[in-house]
Amino acid sequence: MNFSFATGDATKAKADVLILPLFDTDLTSKKGQPSAWAKSDQKLRGLLAKLAQQEGFKGKAEQTCVVQTHGKLGVGRIMLLGLGARVKFTPEVLRLAIGRGIKAANRLRAKTAVVQLPGVRELDSSLQALVEGSVLGGYRYDKWRTTNADEKRAPRVEKVQLLLPDGVAKDKSMDATVGIAKAVGEAACLARDLVNEPAGTMTPTILAEQASAIAQGGGLEARISGRTEIEGLKMGMFLGVARGSVEEPRLIHLTYTPAAAEHASRPPVVFVGKAITFDSGGLSLKPSEGMLEMKTDMAGSAAVLGAMKVVARLKPPFPVHALMGACENMPSGHAYRLGDVLVSRLGKTVEITNTDAEGRLVLGDVLAYANELRPAAIIDLATLTGACIVALGPWVAGAFGEDDQLMWSVLEAARASGEEIWRLPLTDTLKDVLKSDVADMKNAGDRNGGSITAAHFLKEFVGDTPWVHLDIAGPSNVSKEKGYMARGGTGFGVRTLVEYVRRRTAELEAVVEAPAEG
Ligand code: BES
Ligand code: MN
Ligand code: ZN
């Protein structure tokens, strides 16, 4: 999708569709109304307002209304998108609305669109949301479709002309905003592709190849380790999970190093992603229905890879590492058993009480490895527990960690990027659940507080390093389409990680630029 800025009169712009987001008050009062609305209505001799009224379009969130212009305007159609109440506006409202708009425009076979940026206070983040929402809304996963090829070949919105609010002049920073927003949207689409790909063609080996390709494209260092090297690293928990599958495990390590030596020597930020390419449950086999979506159990690593692609472009003034332990969790004669004791990289021993609690085992070893990089912060993303979906519903991720400063940075980044993440407690009352009779701990507790016990398990492997664990089991993949999201992988986490990096960059640069006191 290509973006440019439109200048002048919206009614003269040439495009298949003019997309006009409107607040509910825009239908009843002229104050704050975009001039594109009045001008279009005028050229259509009042038919726009009349039709909107007849169709019951009141600018409510989730409302859409399409009007044919019959050659009276440069655009073939006008699409009104409800934004709801102005007081409730956030850039995410716009991101969702435009995603819906682009989906509808694609159904209309539109190839070009003029999109009005509403006049709001949060102009920069709204422009970002508009571009991200457009890219994400245009996403489709049809790689494997051969029938209905017409649909696959059908035209889609490829060119978007952005129309600035009345009275706002274009400046240079807007090009940069659009550029980054487009990169972020595309990175989230890449994450979606990785998640949506069937497990048979997204094996640990293929995931590692994809990671290498991303690294190569962005000038990052990629280090891929196979079974022998993982054995050398004594990652007994990772190897235990991987044992049941004929697919070789892969330890994926991407590194971004800043060019300047004084930046390269700063403590790194490490992103860790769960990368179970298929989670059958192992010998604690999942029921068939639950297993169907388990090709998405590498969504954490998909988000991390998407974010790294943008990091390579942003070039922050501190190193960023991405680590993922990729393997399959399968039952077989080689599989790890219930009652087995695994020895982790840290030396801690773990009694296996459920082979379906595999994510924490792999992550435990990878987090211990991450910690050896002496990082300033570790953020892990994992489709870790069904319990997190029970707790927060399918659209919200859970956050765990005891470093309040890092936690707030991550939550603020999430809020700014429109991804909903809520903190859950690492309560001491659930610490004993993982006590084992035979080893240092066991890998699974009971159902109660399941995402909290999982987080407690991970915590054993990160030492004192500031760390946040994001359980993205719900929002990484959705069964209902909504706004800019299609069914399947969402790319959840990419936006938060990128925003975190941008904020950390701004903080570090502010410290450098601050005038000396005295
Ligand atoms: N990958 C699953 C978690 C999951 C479930 C993600 C549903 C997305 C949707 C994870 O490996 C798992 O199986 N967790 C178990 C833990 C239990 C055995 C302690 C779970 O949530 O049931
Ligand atoms: Mn599992
Ligand atoms: Zn899993």
XYZ file of C-alpha atoms and ligand atoms in Angstrom:
542
model
C 0.000 0.000 0.000
C 1.344 3.406 -0.987
C 0.673 6.603 0.901
C 0.887 10.205 -0.226
C -0.539 13.487 0.956
C -3.434 15.012 -0.952
C -3.616 18.750 -1.279
C -6.533 21.014 -2.033
C -10.195 20.254 -2.434
C -11.230 16.716 -1.442
C -14.111 16.781 -3.911
C -11.682 17.249 -6.793
C -9.356 14.428 -5.817
C -9.418 11.521 -8.246
C -9.935 8.192 -6.536
C -12.326 5.266 -6.374
C -13.454 6.216 -2.902
C -13.285 9.096 -0.453
C -13.229 7.752 3.082
C -14.602 10.247 5.553
C -14.391 9.409 9.269
C -16.995 11.389 11.217
C -17.789 11.991 14.863
C -21.415 11.749 15.888
C -21.501 15.516 16.442
C -20.317 16.115 12.849
C -23.779 15.059 11.674
C -25.574 17.559 13.866
C -23.258 20.555 14.113
C -20.938 22.387 11.727
C -18.371 22.992 14.462
C -15.369 20.719 13.924
C -16.915 19.168 10.832
C -14.411 18.479 8.035
C -14.987 20.818 5.076
C -14.878 17.761 2.804
C -18.276 16.791 4.154
C -20.023 20.111 3.442
C -18.306 20.493 0.061
C -19.248 16.982 -1.053
C -22.795 17.428 0.164
C -23.024 20.696 -1.743
C -21.840 19.119 -4.997
C -24.331 16.312 -4.510
C -27.082 18.906 -3.925
C -27.698 17.803 -0.361
C -28.023 14.138 -1.247
C -25.108 13.085 0.985
C -26.695 14.333 4.196
C -30.090 13.099 3.074
C -28.849 9.599 2.261
C -26.861 9.369 5.489
C -30.010 10.285 7.370
C -32.142 7.787 5.461
C -29.616 5.035 6.126
C -29.636 5.880 9.812
C -25.954 6.901 9.765
C -25.323 8.917 12.912
C -21.517 8.709 13.104
C -21.678 6.046 15.774
C -18.629 3.828 16.197
C -18.834 0.816 13.859
C -21.338 2.511 11.514
C -20.490 2.697 7.800
C -22.422 4.296 4.948
C -21.473 4.271 1.267
C -22.826 6.813 -1.199
C -22.416 6.755 -5.010
C -21.391 10.102 -6.476
C -22.558 9.387 -10.061
C -19.788 11.463 -11.617
C -20.575 14.611 -9.639
C -17.246 14.397 -7.789
C -13.711 13.248 -8.605
C -14.250 10.259 -6.341
C -16.572 7.430 -7.370
C -17.963 6.855 -3.930
C -17.989 8.447 -0.510
C -17.674 6.179 2.486
C -18.733 7.604 5.821
C -17.116 5.952 8.840
C -18.528 6.479 12.315
C -16.021 7.400 15.027
C -18.513 7.755 17.860
C -18.251 10.525 20.430
C -15.382 13.028 20.215
C -14.797 12.889 23.982
C -14.130 9.154 23.745
C -11.683 9.495 20.862
C -8.312 7.748 20.924
C -6.091 6.987 17.938
C -7.157 3.339 18.337
C -10.756 4.352 17.547
C -9.479 5.682 14.221
C -7.232 2.644 13.660
C -10.241 0.341 14.057
C -12.508 2.541 11.904
C -10.105 2.871 8.991
C -9.365 -0.849 9.108
C -13.082 -1.444 8.699
C -13.149 1.175 5.931
C -10.336 -0.412 3.921
C -11.968 -3.838 4.240
C -15.217 -2.369 2.882
C -13.359 -0.513 0.114
C -11.709 -3.772 -0.948
C -15.136 -5.399 -1.135
C -16.167 -2.520 -3.422
C -13.145 -3.335 -5.608
C -11.630 0.092 -4.993
C -7.959 0.518 -5.895
C -7.419 4.094 -4.835
C -8.714 5.942 -1.803
C -8.594 9.450 -0.406
C -8.725 9.296 3.373
C -9.580 12.250 5.570
C -7.598 12.579 8.779
C -10.082 13.921 11.339
C -9.287 17.184 13.121
C -8.182 15.949 16.535
C -5.667 17.004 19.145
C -3.573 13.820 18.854
C -2.613 14.584 15.269
C 0.671 12.685 14.992
C -0.522 9.507 16.697
C -3.766 9.688 14.691
C -1.852 9.927 11.434
C 0.145 6.917 12.598
C -3.068 5.057 13.476
C -4.594 5.925 10.119
C -1.671 4.433 8.214
C -1.292 1.374 10.458
C -5.027 0.706 10.365
C -5.065 0.961 6.570
C -2.198 -1.481 6.100
C -3.626 -3.913 8.668
C -7.177 -3.629 7.331
C -5.926 -4.504 3.850
C -4.369 -7.746 5.069
C -5.631 -11.067 3.773
C -4.193 -14.542 4.160
C -5.068 -16.332 0.926
C -1.786 -18.036 0.137
C -3.360 -21.487 0.096
C -6.535 -20.685 -1.856
C -6.792 -22.041 -5.365
C -10.568 -22.033 -5.789
C -12.249 -18.657 -5.751
C -9.170 -17.313 -7.508
C -11.250 -14.348 -8.711
C -11.481 -13.155 -5.157
C -7.733 -13.567 -4.778
C -7.015 -11.543 -7.908
C -9.663 -8.913 -7.181
C -8.340 -5.362 -7.006
C -7.516 -3.975 -3.587
C -6.773 -0.541 -2.268
C -3.167 0.108 -3.246
C -2.928 3.890 -3.222
C -4.041 6.003 -0.306
C -4.009 9.782 -0.445
C -4.081 11.285 3.016
C -6.090 14.438 3.472
C -4.975 16.603 6.388
C -7.577 18.283 8.598
C -8.707 21.781 7.623
C -6.153 24.385 8.592
C -3.324 21.901 9.125
C -0.296 22.344 6.874
C 1.865 19.438 5.880
C 5.279 19.320 7.468
C 8.308 17.081 7.058
C 7.747 15.131 10.287
C 4.537 13.759 8.771
C 6.464 11.896 6.085
C 8.539 10.249 8.791
C 5.396 9.350 10.762
C 3.813 7.785 7.688
C 7.018 5.904 6.848
C 7.351 4.348 10.281
C 3.626 3.632 10.601
C 3.684 1.829 7.267
C 6.704 -0.200 8.381
C 4.968 -1.082 11.658
C 1.773 -2.109 9.843
C 3.731 -4.253 7.413
C 5.738 -5.816 10.241
C 2.497 -6.773 11.991
C 1.277 -8.274 8.696
C 4.502 -10.252 8.478
C 3.863 -11.530 12.010
C 0.329 -12.465 10.932
C 1.697 -14.424 7.965
C 4.070 -16.353 10.223
C 1.245 -17.132 12.656
C -1.280 -18.094 9.982
C 1.104 -20.410 8.163
C 0.254 -24.061 8.903
C 2.620 -25.828 11.287
C 3.651 -28.242 8.531
C 5.198 -25.388 6.594
C 6.247 -23.289 9.583
C 8.580 -25.764 11.261
C 11.374 -24.626 13.605
C 13.786 -24.866 10.665
C 11.591 -22.731 8.422
C 10.933 -20.204 11.188
C 14.700 -19.911 11.670
C 15.158 -19.381 7.933
C 12.526 -16.635 8.012
C 14.328 -15.052 10.963
C 17.616 -15.142 9.033
C 15.940 -13.524 6.047
C 14.566 -10.727 8.242
C 18.006 -10.243 9.768
C 19.674 -10.118 6.388
C 17.136 -7.632 5.059
C 17.728 -5.289 7.988
C 21.462 -5.709 8.504
C 21.036 -7.598 11.779
C 23.246 -10.405 12.960
C 21.543 -13.812 12.952
C 22.791 -16.793 14.868
C 20.880 -20.045 14.450
C 21.801 -23.014 16.635
C 20.767 -26.632 16.103
C 20.334 -29.529 18.492
C 24.022 -30.170 19.139
C 24.712 -26.557 20.050
C 21.605 -26.423 22.229
C 22.940 -29.521 23.992
C 26.217 -27.694 24.458
C 24.279 -24.854 26.078
C 22.750 -27.388 28.505
C 19.224 -26.247 27.773
C 17.703 -29.417 29.208
C 14.155 -28.084 29.410
C 14.159 -26.839 25.806
C 15.626 -30.169 24.609
C 13.109 -32.110 26.687
C 10.173 -30.457 24.936
C 11.792 -30.794 21.499
C 12.541 -34.513 21.930
C 9.144 -35.850 20.881
C 9.269 -34.354 17.399
C 11.197 -35.408 14.317
C 11.600 -31.690 13.613
C 14.975 -30.342 14.763
C 14.853 -27.537 17.340
C 16.383 -24.176 16.563
C 17.677 -21.516 18.897
C 17.238 -18.225 17.060
C 19.284 -15.208 18.111
C 19.048 -11.923 16.223
C 21.119 -8.932 17.253
C 20.879 -5.280 16.371
C 24.042 -3.382 17.305
C 24.154 0.419 16.949
C 26.955 1.780 14.783
C 28.366 4.200 17.383
C 30.645 2.508 19.924
C 29.240 4.495 22.858
C 25.768 3.276 21.955
C 26.841 -0.295 21.237
C 28.333 -0.578 24.709
C 25.036 0.235 26.418
C 23.226 -2.654 28.120
C 20.872 -4.246 25.603
C 17.143 -4.732 25.559
C 16.219 -8.365 24.964
C 12.972 -9.562 23.412
C 12.115 -13.218 23.938
C 9.360 -14.947 21.980
C 7.664 -18.285 22.533
C 8.224 -20.288 19.364
C 6.365 -23.577 19.678
C 5.565 -24.139 16.005
C 2.952 -26.711 16.966
C 1.650 -27.557 20.420
C -0.135 -30.901 20.409
C 0.221 -31.000 24.189
C 2.705 -33.872 23.929
C 1.781 -36.988 25.901
C -0.661 -34.797 27.862
C -2.369 -34.598 24.483
C -4.790 -31.746 23.818
C -8.345 -32.521 22.731
C -8.822 -32.111 18.978
C -10.712 -28.767 19.075
C -8.099 -27.112 21.270
C -5.286 -28.421 19.106
C -6.548 -26.874 15.875
C -5.300 -23.387 16.683
C -1.956 -24.559 18.039
C -0.083 -23.638 14.889
C -0.337 -20.159 16.416
C 1.769 -21.117 19.442
C 4.748 -19.271 17.948
C 2.902 -15.922 17.880
C 5.248 -14.492 20.513
C 8.251 -15.083 18.265
C 6.318 -13.754 15.256
C 5.726 -10.483 17.121
C 9.372 -10.298 18.160
C 10.515 -10.896 14.563
C 8.108 -8.255 13.253
C 9.390 -5.788 15.853
C 13.032 -6.553 14.974
C 12.335 -5.676 11.373
C 11.259 -2.205 12.498
C 14.114 -1.947 15.004
C 16.533 -2.477 12.106
C 14.992 0.554 10.468
C 14.710 2.738 13.582
C 18.353 2.126 14.570
C 17.913 2.975 18.265
C 20.987 4.060 20.269
C 21.162 0.799 22.262
C 21.560 -2.868 21.287
C 18.441 -5.004 20.872
C 18.496 -8.788 20.935
C 15.756 -11.223 19.961
C 15.828 -14.757 21.297
C 13.509 -17.648 20.599
C 13.636 -21.363 21.213
C 11.783 -22.924 18.316
C 10.508 -26.493 18.499
C 7.407 -28.654 18.246
C 5.639 -30.249 21.213
C 4.719 -33.743 20.009
C 3.900 -37.127 21.531
C 6.041 -40.054 20.396
C 8.279 -42.834 21.643
C 10.961 -40.212 22.080
C 8.768 -37.692 23.840
C 9.437 -36.432 27.357
C 7.228 -38.169 29.871
C 5.154 -37.214 32.864
C 7.302 -37.689 35.928
C 10.550 -37.085 34.031
C 12.957 -34.661 35.656
C 14.610 -32.140 33.340
C 17.772 -30.230 34.200
C 17.631 -26.605 33.089
C 20.501 -24.427 31.856
C 20.521 -22.743 35.252
C 20.891 -26.146 36.919
C 17.452 -26.041 38.510
C 15.620 -29.362 38.160
C 11.991 -29.632 37.044
C 9.539 -32.483 37.495
C 7.178 -32.755 34.535
C 3.597 -33.015 35.723
C 2.023 -31.948 32.430
C 3.745 -32.051 29.044
C 1.290 -29.433 27.778
C 2.947 -26.833 30.014
C 5.829 -26.788 27.514
C 6.125 -23.076 26.771
C 7.503 -22.190 30.202
C 10.131 -24.933 29.896
C 11.537 -23.625 26.633
C 11.195 -20.021 27.765
C 12.907 -20.791 31.090
C 16.097 -21.892 29.351
C 15.963 -19.069 26.814
C 15.312 -16.462 29.546
C 18.320 -17.755 31.485
C 20.377 -17.322 28.322
C 18.902 -13.838 27.768
C 19.901 -12.913 31.288
C 23.526 -13.752 30.521
C 23.570 -10.839 28.061
C 23.387 -8.518 31.130
C 20.408 -6.676 29.681
C 18.772 -3.469 30.864
C 15.412 -5.123 30.273
C 13.911 -8.404 29.139
C 10.430 -8.494 27.626
C 8.998 -11.868 26.697
C 5.877 -12.519 24.636
C 4.205 -15.892 24.837
C 0.936 -17.624 24.057
C 1.457 -19.191 27.441
C -1.847 -20.064 29.085
C -5.492 -20.639 28.287
C -6.076 -19.324 31.803
C -5.065 -15.833 30.653
C -7.916 -15.884 28.128
C -10.286 -17.000 30.879
C -9.080 -14.106 33.041
C -8.993 -11.248 30.515
C -11.005 -12.382 27.504
C -9.675 -12.896 23.988
C -8.712 -9.268 23.207
C -6.480 -8.419 26.140
C -2.973 -9.586 27.068
C -1.749 -10.088 30.635
C 1.472 -8.520 31.914
C 3.601 -9.859 34.765
C 6.731 -8.596 36.427
C 7.972 -6.947 39.582
C 10.010 -4.092 38.157
C 7.433 -1.318 38.329
C 9.400 1.058 36.139
C 9.749 -1.377 33.243
C 6.159 -2.499 33.757
C 4.867 1.059 33.407
C 7.037 1.678 30.356
C 5.564 -1.392 28.686
C 1.995 -0.571 29.719
C 2.389 3.022 28.511
C 3.812 1.820 25.206
C 0.881 -0.564 24.856
C -1.638 2.157 25.611
C -0.041 4.538 23.115
C 0.011 1.894 20.405
C -3.590 0.803 20.947
C -2.821 -2.719 22.170
C -4.653 -3.584 25.358
C -2.472 -5.064 28.074
C -3.332 -5.304 31.777
C -1.096 -6.150 34.674
C -1.803 -9.279 36.686
C -0.178 -9.941 40.051
C 2.723 -12.296 40.754
C 1.085 -12.981 44.075
C 3.127 -14.838 46.691
C 0.032 -16.851 47.572
C 0.513 -18.936 44.432
C 4.244 -19.546 44.783
C 3.917 -22.892 46.542
C 1.795 -24.406 43.803
C 4.939 -25.377 41.875
C 6.630 -27.192 44.783
C 7.679 -30.704 43.800
C 8.280 -33.799 45.942
C 11.159 -34.990 43.795
C 12.774 -31.966 42.083
C 13.356 -28.251 42.695
C 9.969 -27.506 41.189
C 7.309 -28.914 38.908
C 6.227 -27.424 35.607
C 2.469 -27.192 36.130
C 0.090 -26.377 38.949
C -3.680 -26.696 39.027
C -6.144 -24.630 36.978
C -6.581 -21.854 39.498
C -4.542 -18.776 38.670
C -2.913 -20.712 35.841
C -1.335 -17.722 34.110
C 0.101 -16.506 37.418
C 1.766 -19.827 38.263
C 3.184 -19.938 34.733
C 4.672 -16.467 35.278
C 6.089 -17.591 38.641
C 7.817 -20.435 36.836
C 9.417 -18.053 34.314
C 10.529 -15.707 37.066
C 12.818 -18.405 38.433
C 15.035 -17.971 35.349
C 15.454 -14.199 34.964
C 17.374 -13.351 38.109
C 17.199 -9.701 39.178
C 16.995 -8.262 35.682
C 14.029 -5.961 35.019
C 11.637 -8.259 33.202
C 8.094 -8.167 31.875
C 6.256 -11.240 30.690
C 3.334 -10.728 28.321
C 0.850 -13.583 28.031
C -0.647 -13.008 24.574
C -2.614 -16.290 24.311
C -5.826 -14.314 23.702
C -5.116 -11.366 21.394
C -2.397 -13.008 19.263
C -5.045 -14.746 17.270
C -8.750 -14.024 17.123
C -11.788 -15.978 15.960
C -13.856 -12.859 15.201
C -12.855 -10.139 12.785
C -12.912 -6.611 14.164
C -11.823 -3.220 12.844
C -8.362 -3.695 11.305
C -8.180 -7.336 12.433
C -9.032 -10.332 10.297
C -9.713 -13.772 11.732
C -6.471 -15.580 12.597
C -3.154 -14.042 13.566
C -3.263 -10.379 14.605
C 0.406 -9.441 14.899
C -0.307 -8.437 18.506
C 2.768 -7.176 20.322
C 4.603 -5.691 17.339
C 3.201 -2.215 17.962
C 3.895 -2.284 21.712
C 7.494 -3.469 21.264
C 8.212 -0.856 18.598
C 6.658 1.883 20.726
C 8.716 0.720 23.696
C 11.902 1.026 21.631
C 10.916 4.482 20.372
C 10.185 5.701 23.893
C 13.411 4.310 25.274
C 15.235 6.013 22.405
C 13.568 9.346 23.229
C 14.468 8.961 26.926
C 18.115 8.238 26.216
C 18.355 11.099 23.737
C 16.688 13.481 26.209
C 19.336 12.616 28.811
C 22.123 13.336 26.346
C 20.624 16.601 25.156
C 19.674 17.997 28.548
C 21.792 21.083 29.309
C 24.301 20.696 32.096
C 23.137 22.126 35.404
C 24.713 25.136 37.087
N -0.074 -22.935 24.108
C -0.832 -23.259 25.251
C -1.638 -22.075 25.775
C -2.785 -21.625 24.898
C -4.048 -22.171 25.068
C -2.612 -20.635 23.961
C -5.089 -21.736 24.276
C -3.658 -20.203 23.157
C -4.906 -20.763 23.327
C 0.092 -23.726 26.368
O 1.228 -24.407 25.977
C -0.698 -24.668 27.217
O -1.047 -25.699 26.740
N -0.959 -24.273 28.452
C -1.708 -25.069 29.351
C -1.017 -25.032 30.695
C -1.510 -26.082 31.662
C -1.188 -27.470 31.151
C -0.857 -25.860 33.005
C -3.111 -24.485 29.427
O -3.268 -23.278 29.327
O -4.035 -25.269 29.552
Mn 0.869 -26.487 25.745
Zn 1.917 -23.975 24.113
